[in-house]
CSV table of C-alpha atoms in Angstrom, one decimal:
chain,number,residue,atom,x,y,z
A,1,MET,CA,119.2,166.1,116.2
A,2,PHE,CA,117.1,163.6,114.4
A,3,LEU,CA,118.9,164.1,111.1
A,4,LEU,CA,122.2,163.8,112.9
A,5,LEU,CA,121.1,160.5,114.5
A,6,LEU,CA,119.7,159.2,111.2
A,7,SER,CA,123.0,160.1,109.4
A,8,ALA,CA,125.0,158.3,112.1
A,9,ILE,CA,122.9,155.1,111.7
A,10,VAL,CA,123.3,155.2,107.9
A,11,ILE,CA,127.0,155.7,108.2
A,12,LEU,CA,127.3,152.9,110.8
A,13,CYS,CA,125.3,150.5,108.6
A,14,ALA,CA,127.5,151.3,105.6
A,15,MET,CA,130.7,150.7,107.7
A,16,LEU,CA,129.3,147.4,109.0
A,17,ILE,CA,128.6,146.2,105.6
A,18,PHE,CA,132.0,147.3,104.2
A,19,PHE,CA,134.1,145.9,107.1
A,20,SER,CA,132.1,142.7,107.8
A,21,VAL,CA,132.1,141.3,104.3
A,22,SER,CA,135.0,139.1,103.4
A,23,ASN,CA,135.9,136.1,101.2
A,24,LYS,CA,137.2,134.3,104.3
A,25,PRO,CA,134.8,132.9,106.9
A,26,ASP,CA,135.7,133.5,110.6
A,27,VAL,CA,133.8,130.3,111.5
A,28,ALA,CA,134.5,127.2,109.5
A,29,MET,CA,131.5,126.2,107.4
A,30,GLY,CA,130.1,122.7,106.9
A,31,TRP,CA,128.4,122.1,110.3
A,32,THR,CA,126.7,118.7,110.2
A,33,LEU,CA,123.9,117.3,112.3
A,34,THR,CA,124.8,114.1,114.0
A,35,ARG,CA,122.6,111.5,115.7
A,36,GLU,CA,123.8,112.8,119.1
A,37,ASP,CA,122.9,116.4,118.1
A,38,ILE,CA,119.3,115.2,117.3
A,39,ALA,CA,119.0,113.4,120.6
A,40,ARG,CA,120.2,116.4,122.5
A,41,ALA,CA,118.0,118.8,120.6
A,42,LYS,CA,115.0,116.6,121.4
A,43,LYS,CA,115.9,116.7,125.1
A,44,ILE,CA,116.2,120.5,125.1
A,45,LEU,CA,112.8,120.9,123.4
A,46,HIS,CA,111.3,118.3,125.8
A,47,GLU,CA,112.6,120.2,128.8
A,48,GLY,CA,110.9,123.4,127.6
A,49,SER,CA,107.7,121.7,126.8
A,50,LYS,CA,107.3,120.3,130.3
A,51,THR,CA,106.5,123.8,131.6
A,52,LYS,CA,102.8,124.3,131.8
A,53,PRO,CA,101.0,127.6,131.1
A,54,ASP,CA,101.2,130.1,134.0
A,55,GLU,CA,104.2,128.4,135.5
A,56,ILE,CA,107.9,129.4,136.0
A,57,GLY,CA,110.3,127.4,133.9
A,58,ILE,CA,114.1,127.0,134.0
A,59,ILE,CA,116.4,125.9,131.2
A,60,GLU,CA,120.1,125.4,131.6
A,61,LEU,CA,122.2,125.4,128.5
A,62,THR,CA,125.9,124.4,128.3
A,63,GLN,CA,128.3,125.6,125.6
A,64,PRO,CA,127.7,122.6,123.4
A,65,ASP,CA,123.9,123.0,123.8
A,66,MET,CA,124.1,126.7,122.6
A,67,ASN,CA,126.3,125.8,119.7
A,68,LEU,CA,123.9,123.1,118.6
A,69,ALA,CA,120.9,125.4,118.8
A,70,ALA,CA,122.5,128.3,117.1
A,71,ASN,CA,123.9,126.3,114.2
A,72,TYR,CA,120.6,124.4,113.8
A,73,LEU,CA,118.7,127.7,113.5
A,74,LEU,CA,121.3,129.3,111.2
A,75,ASN,CA,121.4,126.3,108.9
A,76,ARG,CA,117.6,126.2,108.7
A,77,TYR,CA,117.5,129.5,106.8
A,78,SER,CA,120.9,129.9,105.2
A,79,LYS,CA,124.4,128.4,104.9
A,80,SER,CA,125.8,129.9,108.0
A,81,ALA,CA,127.8,128.9,111.1
A,82,ALA,CA,128.3,130.2,114.6
A,83,LYS,CA,130.8,129.6,117.4
A,84,ILE,CA,129.7,130.3,121.0
A,85,GLU,CA,132.0,130.3,123.9
A,86,LEU,CA,131.5,130.8,127.7
A,87,LYS,CA,134.4,132.7,129.1
A,88,ASN,CA,134.8,135.1,132.1
A,89,ASN,CA,131.0,134.9,132.7
A,90,MET,CA,130.3,136.2,129.2
A,91,LEU,CA,128.9,134.7,126.1
A,92,ARG,CA,131.2,135.2,123.1
A,93,PHE,CA,129.5,134.8,119.7
A,94,THR,CA,131.3,134.6,116.3
A,95,VAL,CA,128.9,134.3,113.4
A,96,THR,CA,129.5,133.8,109.7
A,97,MET,CA,126.7,134.0,107.1
A,98,THR,CA,127.0,133.2,103.4
A,99,LEU,CA,126.0,135.9,101.0
A,100,PRO,CA,124.7,135.7,97.4
A,101,GLU,CA,127.2,136.4,94.7
A,102,ASN,CA,128.4,140.0,94.9
A,103,ILE,CA,131.6,142.1,94.3
A,104,LEU,CA,132.3,142.7,98.0
A,105,GLY,CA,132.8,139.1,99.3
A,106,GLN,CA,131.2,135.7,100.0
A,107,TYR,CA,130.7,136.0,103.8
A,108,VAL,CA,129.5,138.3,106.5
A,109,ASN,CA,131.5,138.0,109.7
A,110,ILE,CA,130.2,139.4,113.0
A,111,SER,CA,131.3,138.9,116.6
A,112,PHE,CA,129.9,140.2,119.8
A,113,ARG,CA,129.8,139.5,123.6
A,114,LEU,CA,126.9,139.4,126.0
A,115,GLY,CA,127.2,139.6,129.8
A,116,ASN,CA,125.4,140.6,133.0
A,117,ASN,CA,126.2,144.0,134.5
A,118,ASN,CA,125.5,143.2,138.1
A,119,GLY,CA,124.6,139.7,139.1
A,120,ILE,CA,121.5,138.2,137.6
A,121,GLU,CA,119.6,140.2,134.9
A,122,LEU,CA,119.0,140.2,131.2
A,123,PRO,CA,122.3,140.2,129.4
A,124,HIS,CA,123.7,143.3,127.7
A,125,LEU,CA,125.9,143.9,124.7
A,126,LYS,CA,129.5,144.2,125.9
A,127,LYS,CA,131.4,144.2,122.6
A,128,PHE,CA,130.6,144.3,118.9
A,129,LYS,CA,132.8,143.8,115.9
A,130,ALA,CA,131.9,143.8,112.2
A,131,GLY,CA,134.9,141.9,110.7
A,132,LYS,CA,137.9,143.8,112.1
A,133,LEU,CA,135.9,147.0,112.9
A,134,LEU,CA,135.3,147.5,116.6
A,135,VAL,CA,132.0,149.4,117.3
A,136,PRO,CA,131.2,151.0,120.6
A,137,ALA,CA,128.9,148.6,122.4
A,138,LYS,CA,126.4,151.1,123.6
A,139,PHE,CA,126.1,152.7,120.2
A,140,ALA,CA,125.8,149.3,118.5
A,141,ALA,CA,123.1,148.2,121.0
A,142,PHE,CA,121.2,151.4,120.3
A,143,VAL,CA,121.3,150.9,116.5
A,144,ILE,CA,120.4,147.2,116.7
A,145,ASN,CA,117.4,148.1,119.0
A,146,LYS,CA,116.2,150.7,116.6
A,147,ILE,CA,116.4,148.3,113.7
A,148,ILE,CA,114.5,145.6,115.6
A,149,ARG,CA,111.8,148.0,116.9
A,150,ASN,CA,111.0,149.4,113.5
A,151,THR,CA,110.9,146.2,111.4
A,152,SER,CA,109.0,143.0,111.4
A,153,LEU,CA,111.6,141.5,113.7
A,154,ASN,CA,109.9,143.3,116.6
A,155,ASP,CA,107.2,140.7,117.0
A,156,TYR,CA,109.8,137.9,117.2
A,157,PHE,CA,111.9,140.0,119.6
A,158,ILE,CA,109.0,140.6,122.0
A,159,LEU,CA,107.9,136.9,121.8
A,160,ALA,CA,111.5,135.8,122.6
A,161,THR,CA,112.3,138.2,125.4
A,162,HIS,CA,109.0,139.1,127.1
A,163,PRO,CA,108.6,135.7,129.0
A,164,ILE,CA,112.2,135.8,130.3
A,165,LYS,CA,112.6,136.8,133.9
A,166,TYR,CA,116.4,136.7,134.1
A,167,VAL,CA,119.4,135.1,132.5
A,168,LYS,CA,122.4,134.1,134.6
A,169,ILE,CA,125.8,133.5,132.8
A,170,ASP,CA,128.5,131.7,134.6
A,171,GLN,CA,131.6,129.7,133.6
A,172,GLN,CA,129.8,126.4,132.9
A,173,LYS,CA,126.3,127.2,131.6
A,174,VAL,CA,123.6,129.8,131.0
A,175,THR,CA,120.5,129.6,133.1
A,176,ILE,CA,117.3,131.0,131.7
A,177,VAL,CA,114.3,131.6,134.0
A,178,TYR,CA,111.0,132.3,132.2
A,179,TYR,CA,107.3,132.6,132.8
A,180,SER,CA,105.1,130.5,130.5
A,181,SER,CA,101.9,132.4,130.1
A,182,ARG,CA,98.9,131.3,128.1
A,183,GLU,CA,98.9,134.6,126.2
A,184,THR,CA,102.5,134.0,125.1
A,185,LEU,CA,101.8,130.5,123.9
A,186,ILE,CA,98.9,131.8,121.8
A,187,GLN,CA,101.1,134.6,120.4
A,188,ALA,CA,103.8,132.1,119.6
A,189,ARG,CA,101.4,129.7,117.8
A,190,ASN,CA,99.8,132.5,115.8
A,191,LEU,CA,103.2,134.1,114.8
A,192,LEU,CA,104.9,130.8,113.9
A,193,THR,CA,101.9,129.6,111.8
A,194,GLN,CA,101.1,132.8,110.0
A,195,SER,CA,102.9,131.8,106.8
A,196,THR,CA,100.4,128.9,106.5
A,197,ASP,CA,97.7,131.5,105.7
A,198,SER,CA,99.6,133.1,102.8
A,199,PRO,CA,97.6,133.8,99.6
A,200,GLY,CA,100.1,131.8,97.6
A,201,LEU,CA,99.5,128.7,99.7
A,202,ASP,CA,95.7,129.2,99.4
A,203,ILE,CA,96.1,129.1,95.6
A,204,TYR,CA,97.6,125.6,95.8
A,205,ARG,CA,95.1,124.5,98.3
A,206,GLN,CA,92.3,125.5,96.0
A,207,LYS,CA,93.9,123.6,93.1
A,208,LEU,CA,94.1,120.6,95.4
A,209,ALA,CA,90.4,121.0,96.3
A,210,GLU,CA,89.6,121.0,92.6
A,211,ILE,CA,91.6,117.8,92.0
A,212,ILE,CA,89.9,116.0,94.9
A,213,ALA,CA,86.5,117.1,93.7
A,214,GLN,CA,87.1,115.6,90.3
A,215,HIS,CA,88.7,112.4,91.5
A,216,ASP,CA,86.9,109.1,90.6
A,217,PRO,CA,86.4,107.3,93.9
A,218,GLY,CA,86.6,104.0,92.2
A,219,TRP,CA,90.3,104.5,91.7
A,220,ARG,CA,93.2,105.0,94.1
A,221,LEU,CA,94.4,108.6,94.5
A,222,SER,CA,98.0,108.6,93.5
A,223,LEU,CA,100.6,111.1,95.0
A,224,ALA,CA,101.5,111.8,91.4
A,225,ASP,CA,97.8,112.9,90.8
A,226,LEU,CA,98.4,115.7,93.3
A,227,LEU,CA,102.0,116.7,92.6
A,228,LYS,CA,101.9,116.8,88.8
A,229,PRO,CA,99.2,119.4,88.4
A,230,LEU,CA,100.4,121.5,91.3
A,231,PHE,CA,103.9,121.7,89.9
A,232,GLU,CA,102.4,122.6,86.5
A,233,LEU,CA,100.7,125.5,88.2
A,234,ALA,CA,104.0,126.4,90.0
A,235,TYR,CA,105.8,126.4,86.7
A,236,GLN,CA,103.3,128.8,85.3
A,237,ARG,CA,103.5,131.1,88.4
A,238,SER,CA,107.2,131.1,88.9
A,239,THR,CA,110.3,133.0,87.9
A,240,LEU,CA,113.8,132.4,89.1
A,241,GLU,CA,113.2,134.9,91.9
A,242,ASN,CA,110.2,133.1,93.5
A,243,ALA,CA,110.5,129.4,92.2
A,244,ILE,CA,111.9,128.1,95.5
A,245,ASP,CA,109.1,129.7,97.5
A,246,GLU,CA,106.5,128.4,95.1
A,247,ASN,CA,107.9,124.8,95.4
A,248,LYS,CA,107.8,125.0,99.1
A,249,MET,CA,104.1,126.0,99.0
A,250,VAL,CA,103.3,123.1,96.7
A,251,ILE,CA,105.1,120.6,99.0
A,252,MET,CA,103.5,122.0,102.1
A,253,ALA,CA,100.0,122.1,100.6
A,254,VAL,CA,100.3,118.4,99.5
A,255,ASN,CA,101.7,117.4,102.8
A,256,ASP,CA,98.9,119.1,104.6
A,257,TYR,CA,96.4,116.9,102.7
A,258,VAL,CA,98.4,113.6,102.7
A,259,ASN,CA,99.3,113.8,106.4
A,260,LYS,CA,96.2,115.8,107.3
A,261,ARG,CA,95.8,114.3,110.8
A,262,GLU,CA,99.4,115.3,111.8
A,263,SER,CA,99.2,118.6,110.1
A,264,LYS,CA,96.1,119.7,112.0
A,265,ILE,CA,98.0,119.5,115.2
A,266,PHE,CA,100.4,122.3,114.1
A,267,LEU,CA,98.0,124.6,112.4
A,268,SER,CA,96.1,127.4,114.1
A,269,ARG,CA,93.0,126.9,111.9
A,270,PRO,CA,91.5,124.1,109.8
A,271,LEU,CA,93.1,123.2,106.5
A,272,SER,CA,91.0,125.6,104.4
A,273,ASN,CA,88.4,123.9,102.2
A,274,LEU,CA,90.4,120.7,102.1
A,275,THR,CA,88.8,119.6,105.4
A,276,SER,CA,85.3,119.6,104.0
A,277,GLY,CA,83.9,117.1,101.5
A,278,GLN,CA,85.3,113.8,100.5
A,279,GLN,CA,88.7,112.8,101.9
A,280,TYR,CA,90.8,110.2,100.0
A,281,SER,CA,93.9,108.3,101.2
A,282,VAL,CA,96.9,108.9,98.9
A,283,PHE,CA,99.0,106.0,97.6
A,284,LEU,CA,102.4,105.1,96.3
A,285,TYR,CA,102.7,101.5,95.0
A,286,LYS,CA,99.3,100.7,96.6
A,287,ARG,CA,100.5,101.8,100.0
A,288,ILE,CA,99.4,104.8,102.0
A,289,ASP,CA,102.4,104.9,104.3
A,290,LEU,CA,104.8,105.3,101.4
A,291,ALA,CA,103.0,108.5,100.2
A,292,GLN,CA,103.0,109.8,103.8
A,293,HIS,CA,106.7,109.1,104.3
A,294,PHE,CA,107.7,110.6,101.0
A,295,ILE,CA,105.9,113.9,101.2
A,296,ALA,CA,106.6,114.4,104.9
A,297,SER,CA,110.3,114.0,104.3
A,298,ALA,CA,110.1,116.4,101.3
A,299,ALA,CA,108.3,118.9,103.5
A,300,LEU,CA,110.8,118.6,106.4
A,301,THR,CA,113.7,119.1,103.9
A,302,ALA,CA,112.0,122.1,102.3
A,303,SER,CA,111.4,123.8,105.7
A,304,VAL,CA,114.5,122.7,107.5
A,305,ASN,CA,117.2,120.7,105.7
A,306,GLY,CA,118.0,117.3,104.4
A,307,GLN,CA,120.2,116.2,107.3
A,308,VAL,CA,117.2,116.6,109.7
A,309,ALA,CA,114.9,114.6,107.4
A,310,LYS,CA,117.4,111.8,106.9
A,311,ILE,CA,118.1,111.3,110.6
A,312,ALA,CA,114.4,111.7,111.5
A,313,GLY,CA,113.5,108.9,109.1
A,314,GLU,CA,116.0,106.5,110.6
A,315,GLU,CA,115.0,107.5,114.1
A,316,LYS,CA,111.3,106.8,113.2
A,317,GLU,CA,112.2,103.3,111.9
A,318,LEU,CA,114.4,102.4,114.9
A,319,SER,CA,111.5,103.5,117.1
A,320,ASP,CA,109.1,101.3,115.2
A,321,ALA,CA,111.4,98.4,115.7
A,322,GLN,CA,111.2,98.8,119.5
A,323,GLY,CA,107.4,98.6,119.6
A,324,GLY,CA,105.6,99.8,116.5
A,325,SER,CA,105.2,98.3,113.1
A,326,GLY,CA,108.8,97.2,112.9
A,327,PHE,CA,111.8,98.6,111.1
A,328,SER,CA,111.1,99.0,107.4
A,329,PHE,CA,113.6,99.7,104.7
A,330,ILE,CA,110.6,100.3,102.4
A,331,ASP,CA,109.5,103.3,104.5
A,332,LEU,CA,113.2,104.4,104.7
A,333,ALA,CA,113.4,104.3,100.9
A,334,ALA,CA,110.4,106.7,100.8
A,335,ASP,CA,112.0,108.9,103.3
A,336,LYS,CA,115.2,109.1,101.3
A,337,ALA,CA,113.4,109.7,98.0
A,338,GLY,CA,111.3,112.5,99.7
A,339,THR,CA,114.4,114.1,101.1
A,340,ARG,CA,116.1,114.0,97.7
A,341,PHE,CA,113.0,115.5,96.2
A,342,GLY,CA,112.8,118.3,98.7
A,343,GLU,CA,116.5,119.1,98.3
A,344,MET,CA,116.1,119.3,94.5
A,345,ALA,CA,113.0,121.5,94.7
A,346,THR,CA,114.6,124.1,97.0
A,347,SER,CA,118.4,123.9,96.5
A,348,SER,CA,118.6,126.8,94.0
A,349,PRO,CA,116.4,128.9,91.8
A,350,GLU,CA,117.6,127.0,88.7
A,351,ASN,CA,117.0,123.6,90.2
A,352,ALA,CA,113.6,124.8,91.4
A,353,ARG,CA,112.6,125.6,87.9
A,354,LYS,CA,114.0,122.4,86.5
A,355,ILE,CA,112.0,120.3,89.0
A,356,GLN,CA,108.9,122.2,88.1
A,357,LYS,CA,109.3,121.4,84.4
A,358,ALA,CA,110.3,117.8,85.1
A,359,MET,CA,107.3,117.1,87.4
A,360,SER,CA,104.9,118.7,84.9
A,361,GLY,CA,105.8,116.0,82.4
A,362,ILE,CA,105.9,112.8,84.6
A,363,LYS,CA,104.0,109.7,83.5
A,364,ASP,CA,103.3,108.4,87.1
A,365,TYR,CA,104.9,108.2,90.5
A,366,SER,CA,107.6,105.8,89.4
A,367,ASP,CA,109.3,108.8,87.8
A,368,PHE,CA,110.0,110.2,91.3
A,369,MET,CA,109.7,107.2,93.6
A,370,PRO,CA,111.5,103.9,92.8
A,371,ASP,CA,109.7,100.6,93.7
A,372,PRO,CA,111.0,99.6,97.2
A,373,ARG,CA,108.6,96.7,97.9
A,374,ASP,CA,111.3,94.0,97.7
A,375,LEU,CA,113.2,95.5,100.6
A,376,PRO,CA,113.0,94.0,104.2
A,377,GLU,CA,110.5,95.4,106.6
A,378,HIS,CA,108.4,94.5,109.8
A,379,MET,CA,111.6,93.7,111.8
A,380,ASP,CA,111.3,94.0,115.5
A,381,GLU,CA,114.3,95.2,117.5
A,382,THR,CA,115.7,91.7,118.1
A,383,GLU,CA,115.5,90.7,114.4
A,384,PHE,CA,117.0,94.0,113.3
A,385,LYS,CA,120.0,93.6,115.6
A,386,GLN,CA,120.5,90.0,114.5
A,387,ARG,CA,120.5,90.9,110.8
A,388,TYR,CA,122.0,94.4,110.8
A,389,GLN,CA,123.5,95.1,114.3
A,390,SER,CA,123.2,98.9,113.9
A,391,ILE,CA,122.8,101.6,111.2
A,392,ASP,CA,126.6,101.8,111.1
A,393,SER,CA,127.1,98.2,110.2
A,394,PRO,CA,128.3,97.1,106.7
A,395,ALA,CA,125.1,95.1,106.1
A,396,TYR,CA,122.9,98.1,106.9
A,397,GLN,CA,125.0,100.5,104.8
A,398,ALA,CA,124.9,98.1,101.9
A,399,ILE,CA,121.1,98.3,101.7
A,400,SER,CA,121.2,102.0,102.3
A,401,LYS,CA,123.5,102.5,99.3
A,402,GLN,CA,121.3,100.2,97.3
A,403,ILE,CA,118.4,102.5,98.0
A,404,ASP,CA,120.4,105.6,97.1
A,405,ALA,CA,121.4,103.9,93.8
A,406,ARG,CA,117.7,103.2,93.0
A,407,ILE,CA,116.8,106.8,93.7
A,408,ALA,CA,119.7,108.1,91.6
A,409,ALA,CA,118.5,106.0,88.6
A,410,THR,CA,114.9,107.2,88.8
A,411,PRO,CA,114.1,109.7,85.9
A,412,ILE,CA,113.5,112.8,88.0
A,413,TYR,CA,116.8,112.4,89.9
A,414,ASN,CA,118.7,111.0,87.0
A,415,THR,CA,119.3,114.6,85.8
A,416,ASN,CA,122.2,117.0,86.0
A,417,TYR,CA,121.1,119.2,88.9
């Protein structure tokens, strides 16, 4: 019986692969994150964060909300797209994921439906298709459950489903009722931060610690003083297969140090041996904030994507105009350069190797960050509106394009990537 079941699962997986792969996507690719998307995503996250431990929480998601969340998550890890529809009290999913080059096709297309059997409960799989192949829902659900339970996905599945009390699907929205326990919050923190403790990242942290220990306190610590030797190490450690991951670890390790106060909030343990001993501020063009903006945007791009980093940078400056240090095109230039740096370092294995080699030979930080100090800054909301109206105005776009041109002309970016 076991061999028969195993054979059936193997045959089904082979059929799913064969029928779901195609050169034509079922969902149009090229989903882009707008300012409205960011605002709505923040609101959704804020609603969830208001639930205190050991309390019952309720989240209501409309069809646009679910499409935003699904596409955000898919684009975080790969070039993929999803279309979610609410119809006849069911959730209809169509998902397209991009594959590496292969002889079968460029995309994987899968569609399925989720619905409640009787009233309010956890949703069940009602229909499953791999490309044009219709698979019996119960059998597909059984196989999917076996795959999840016997792989590393199980921890994430338990984390996602255990707190949920019930899910109600109707014509306008999906209502999720969940219990926010302290145990679940601890599990989530540990699971989502476990990559921070990887041996590879510890190697770069140790290298950083050596750099800091040897630094002459009579001189400013430059961001180039950190990035150059770490990328030299990454170049030595990397092949095409792991270059992107190595670059991500370099960027994350440096961001942990440069933005150490902010990083501590998100980590489940101290920043290794970097939290002990002398701590130095890190500079670009004699300014601490420029180094912080640059590497934070690079880290956000490396872990999420460039769209998020770009909009987050503009949102930060608009917020500063309303009551902080004021809108700064100087900070925005650092955000843009950091985003470009993060994109180049992680866009492809070939580009990852190129940036490693280029960063190993830089002279100073002017090779990766153009001088922005002549740009306008310290503008409150009134002054910003008087001079630039909004970020969509021709005056604003002119400076934005000027910044982009400066970045493009900088040695590291002035390369055929």
